[in-house]
Amino acid sequence: MPDDRLKSYRAKRDFSKTDEPSGEHADPNGGRRFVIQKHDASSLHYDFRLEIDNALVSWAVPKGPSTDPSERRLAIQTEDHPLDYADFEGVIPEGEYGAGTVIAWDTGHYCNLRARKGPNSMSMPRSLEDGLVEVWLEGEKLKGGYALKRTEGGKKPRWMLIKMDDEAADARRNPVSTEPDSVLSGRSIGDVAEEAQKPKKAAEAEESDRT
Ligand code: MN
């Protein structure tokens, strides 16, 4: 299994404590997916993930993506995640890496805009190395071209996420605030956090009944 990309991901997590997928059962079918997960961790951010080489290459975007081509959003590259992480919604327990609530804010398929016929074609892995990724997103909230450009400096690889100027660009939209909920389940961050509390509370009630 070509899982070298997930070494760092697994090293940070205790899968007996978190419900996040370990990536042992990833299904490589179904084309190239992207997902943007809203993650209410120590600070709220959006994890932008692109399926590349059987893993989800990931960036944390503190302000979330914009539909306005004049906006540049900081995107800090983080460890690659397993493909089945794209469907993960839930609560990462207190004390674990990335503790907090996760929902799938947007998802769909993407294509590589730098893939061309001939010698100038850039595969996704080559685009990553080159520090310029250009993709066309077919999501529910986000559509059209997005560029990720690597910038210099900083300990973690810093990139900028920028909407390309195309027919899907719209400076008046602000989906991060007007469309806050999950595209997979319709739930908000608060709904998911609350649901995760229920079994815990029930177990606590049972415990105090016994004592
Ligand atoms: Mn995150």
Short mmCIF file of C-alpha atoms and ligand atoms in Angstrom, two decimals:
data_model
loop_
_atom_site.label_atom_id
_atom_site.label_comp_id
_atom_site.label_asym_id
_atom_site.label_seq_id
_atom_site.Cartn_x
_atom_site.Cartn_y
_atom_site.Cartn_z
CA MET A 1 0.00 0.00 0.00
CA PRO A 2 1.52 3.33 -1.05
CA ASP A 3 1.02 4.89 2.35
CA ASP A 4 4.36 6.62 2.93
CA ARG A 5 2.52 9.91 2.60
CA LEU A 6 0.50 9.05 5.74
CA LYS A 7 3.39 8.34 8.11
CA SER A 8 3.29 11.78 9.70
CA TYR A 9 -0.54 11.69 9.91
CA ARG A 10 -0.52 8.36 11.78
CA ALA A 11 2.34 9.32 14.09
CA LYS A 12 0.29 12.22 15.49
CA ARG A 13 -2.82 10.22 16.33
CA ASP A 14 -3.97 7.51 18.71
CA PHE A 15 -6.68 5.68 16.75
CA SER A 16 -7.94 3.99 19.90
CA LYS A 17 -8.97 7.46 21.11
CA THR A 18 -10.04 9.38 18.00
CA ASP A 19 -12.73 8.38 15.49
CA GLU A 20 -10.70 9.83 12.62
CA PRO A 21 -9.89 7.23 9.94
CA SER A 22 -6.49 5.56 10.07
CA GLY A 23 -6.46 5.24 6.28
CA GLU A 24 -6.19 1.46 6.33
CA HIS A 25 -9.37 1.10 4.31
CA ALA A 26 -9.07 3.90 1.79
CA ASP A 27 -10.97 3.39 -1.42
CA PRO A 28 -8.98 4.74 -4.34
CA ASN A 29 -11.98 4.67 -6.72
CA GLY A 30 -14.10 7.56 -7.81
CA GLY A 31 -11.68 10.05 -9.37
CA ARG A 32 -10.01 13.02 -7.78
CA ARG A 33 -11.82 14.45 -4.88
CA PHE A 34 -11.41 17.59 -2.90
CA VAL A 35 -12.86 18.46 0.46
CA ILE A 36 -12.82 21.55 2.62
CA GLN A 37 -13.38 20.69 6.26
CA LYS A 38 -14.39 23.33 8.76
CA HIS A 39 -12.43 22.57 11.92
CA ASP A 40 -13.29 24.24 15.19
CA ALA A 41 -9.97 23.48 16.92
CA SER A 42 -7.97 25.79 19.22
CA SER A 43 -8.72 28.30 16.48
CA LEU A 44 -11.36 27.89 13.77
CA HIS A 45 -9.90 27.15 10.33
CA TYR A 46 -10.72 25.41 7.06
CA ASP A 47 -8.73 22.36 5.94
CA PHE A 48 -8.45 22.37 2.17
CA ARG A 49 -7.59 18.88 0.89
CA LEU A 50 -6.86 17.61 -2.62
CA GLU A 51 -6.64 13.96 -3.57
CA ILE A 52 -3.15 13.40 -4.99
CA ASP A 53 -1.42 10.01 -5.26
CA ASN A 54 -3.82 8.13 -3.00
CA ALA A 55 -3.74 10.66 -0.15
CA LEU A 56 -5.35 14.00 0.65
CA VAL A 57 -2.70 16.71 0.39
CA SER A 58 -3.78 19.32 2.94
CA TRP A 59 -3.58 22.99 3.80
CA ALA A 60 -5.04 24.80 6.82
CA VAL A 61 -6.68 28.04 5.71
CA PRO A 62 -7.40 30.24 8.78
CA LYS A 63 -9.90 32.54 7.04
CA GLY A 64 -11.32 29.94 4.66
CA PRO A 65 -11.51 30.24 0.88
CA SER A 66 -12.76 33.36 -0.88
CA THR A 67 -14.67 33.72 -4.13
CA ASP A 68 -13.08 37.14 -4.70
CA PRO A 69 -9.97 37.01 -6.94
CA SER A 70 -8.50 40.07 -5.20
CA GLU A 71 -8.33 38.19 -1.86
CA ARG A 72 -5.26 36.13 -0.95
CA ARG A 73 -5.87 33.62 1.81
CA LEU A 74 -2.98 32.19 3.80
CA ALA A 75 -2.84 28.39 3.49
CA ILE A 76 -0.37 26.47 5.68
CA GLN A 77 0.46 23.03 4.31
CA THR A 78 -0.13 20.30 6.89
CA GLU A 79 0.40 16.55 6.84
CA ASP A 80 -1.25 14.45 4.13
CA HIS A 81 -4.44 12.72 5.25
CA PRO A 82 -5.98 9.39 4.14
CA LEU A 83 -8.57 9.45 1.36
CA ASP A 84 -11.41 8.34 3.63
CA TYR A 85 -10.85 11.43 5.78
CA ALA A 86 -12.89 13.31 3.15
CA ASP A 87 -16.08 11.90 4.71
CA PHE A 88 -15.08 12.49 8.32
CA GLU A 89 -17.35 14.60 10.49
CA GLY A 90 -17.15 14.38 14.24
CA VAL A 91 -15.35 15.45 17.36
CA ILE A 92 -11.64 14.81 17.92
CA PRO A 93 -11.34 14.29 21.68
CA GLU A 94 -9.79 16.77 24.08
CA GLY A 95 -6.06 16.21 24.47
CA GLU A 96 -5.72 14.54 21.04
CA TYR A 97 -4.04 16.11 18.03
CA GLY A 98 -6.40 18.65 16.40
CA ALA A 99 -8.96 18.36 19.22
CA GLY A 100 -12.26 19.94 18.18
CA THR A 101 -15.23 19.52 15.86
CA VAL A 102 -14.99 18.82 12.12
CA ILE A 103 -17.64 19.12 9.38
CA ALA A 104 -17.33 18.76 5.61
CA TRP A 105 -17.95 22.35 4.56
CA ASP A 106 -17.65 21.64 0.84
CA THR A 107 -16.66 18.71 -1.35
CA GLY A 108 -16.69 17.55 -4.95
CA HIS A 109 -14.27 16.69 -7.70
CA TYR A 110 -11.48 18.75 -9.14
CA CYS A 111 -9.27 18.76 -12.19
CA ASN A 112 -5.68 19.85 -12.65
CA LEU A 113 -5.53 23.00 -14.77
CA ARG A 114 -1.78 22.58 -15.31
CA ALA A 115 -2.22 19.22 -17.04
CA ARG A 116 -1.75 19.86 -20.71
CA LYS A 117 -0.82 17.86 -23.75
CA GLY A 118 2.89 17.91 -24.46
CA PRO A 119 6.12 18.50 -22.55
CA ASN A 120 4.84 21.46 -20.49
CA SER A 121 2.22 19.38 -18.73
CA MET A 122 2.44 19.50 -14.94
CA SER A 123 1.09 16.58 -12.95
CA MET A 124 -0.27 17.33 -9.48
CA PRO A 125 2.86 15.97 -7.71
CA ARG A 126 5.04 18.09 -9.99
CA SER A 127 2.84 21.14 -9.37
CA LEU A 128 3.33 20.65 -5.62
CA GLU A 129 7.08 20.50 -6.05
CA ASP A 130 6.95 23.52 -8.30
CA GLY A 131 5.02 25.52 -5.67
CA LEU A 132 2.12 26.34 -7.97
CA VAL A 133 -1.09 24.30 -7.97
CA GLU A 134 -3.98 25.31 -10.23
CA VAL A 135 -7.21 23.37 -9.98
CA TRP A 136 -10.78 23.64 -11.17
CA LEU A 137 -13.22 22.84 -8.37
CA GLU A 138 -16.68 21.39 -8.88
CA GLY A 139 -18.02 21.73 -5.37
CA GLU A 140 -21.41 22.70 -4.06
CA LYS A 141 -20.25 26.03 -2.66
CA LEU A 142 -17.04 26.59 -4.57
CA LYS A 143 -16.64 26.33 -8.32
CA GLY A 144 -14.06 27.35 -10.84
CA GLY A 145 -10.34 27.89 -10.76
CA TYR A 146 -8.26 28.21 -7.59
CA ALA A 147 -4.51 28.71 -7.40
CA LEU A 148 -2.26 27.74 -4.52
CA LYS A 149 1.07 29.55 -4.60
CA ARG A 150 3.91 28.68 -2.27
CA THR A 151 5.60 31.64 -0.60
CA GLU A 152 9.00 31.88 1.07
CA GLY A 153 9.74 31.88 4.78
CA GLY A 154 8.26 30.34 7.89
CA LYS A 155 8.89 26.92 9.41
CA LYS A 156 5.79 25.35 7.89
CA PRO A 157 5.30 25.61 4.13
CA ARG A 158 3.17 28.69 3.57
CA TRP A 159 1.02 29.05 0.49
CA MET A 160 -1.59 31.54 -0.71
CA LEU A 161 -5.02 30.32 -1.85
CA ILE A 162 -6.40 32.63 -4.52
CA LYS A 163 -9.59 32.47 -6.59
CA MET A 164 -8.76 32.66 -10.28
CA ASP A 165 -10.57 35.31 -12.27
CA ASP A 166 -13.18 33.31 -14.18
CA GLU A 167 -16.95 33.10 -14.54
CA ALA A 168 -17.27 31.60 -11.05
CA ALA A 169 -15.42 34.52 -9.42
CA ASP A 170 -17.74 36.75 -7.39
CA ALA A 171 -16.48 39.44 -5.02
CA ARG A 172 -19.96 39.85 -3.48
CA ARG A 173 -20.30 36.25 -2.32
CA ASN A 174 -18.91 35.21 1.03
CA PRO A 175 -19.85 31.53 1.40
CA VAL A 176 -17.73 31.04 4.53
CA SER A 177 -20.21 33.21 6.45
CA THR A 178 -23.44 32.81 4.43
CA GLU A 179 -23.22 29.01 3.96
CA PRO A 180 -21.64 27.77 7.20
CA ASP A 181 -22.97 24.20 7.41
CA SER A 182 -21.94 20.73 6.20
CA VAL A 183 -22.65 19.79 2.58
CA LEU A 184 -22.70 16.10 3.56
CA SER A 185 -25.11 16.16 6.49
CA GLY A 186 -26.53 19.69 6.63
CA ARG A 187 -25.30 19.93 10.22
CA SER A 188 -23.54 22.88 11.80
CA ILE A 189 -20.37 22.64 13.89
CA GLY A 190 -22.64 23.09 16.95
CA ASP A 191 -24.96 20.23 15.89
CA VAL A 192 -22.05 17.81 15.51
CA ALA A 193 -20.48 18.85 18.83
CA GLU A 194 -23.82 18.42 20.59
CA GLU A 195 -24.51 14.99 19.07
CA ALA A 196 -21.07 13.82 20.19
CA GLN A 197 -21.94 14.82 23.75
CA LYS A 198 -25.10 12.67 23.84
CA PRO A 199 -23.54 9.18 24.17
CA LYS A 200 -21.05 10.59 26.67
CA LYS A 201 -23.81 12.12 28.79
CA ALA A 202 -25.87 8.91 28.57
CA ALA A 203 -22.87 6.88 29.74
CA GLU A 204 -22.28 9.31 32.60
CA ALA A 205 -25.96 9.09 33.63
CA GLU A 206 -25.76 5.28 33.57
CA GLU A 207 -22.60 5.42 35.64
CA SER A 208 -24.19 7.64 38.31
CA ASP A 209 -27.32 5.39 38.35
CA ARG A 210 -25.11 2.47 39.28
CA THR A 211 -23.29 4.28 42.05
MN MN B 1 -7.48 21.16 10.96
#
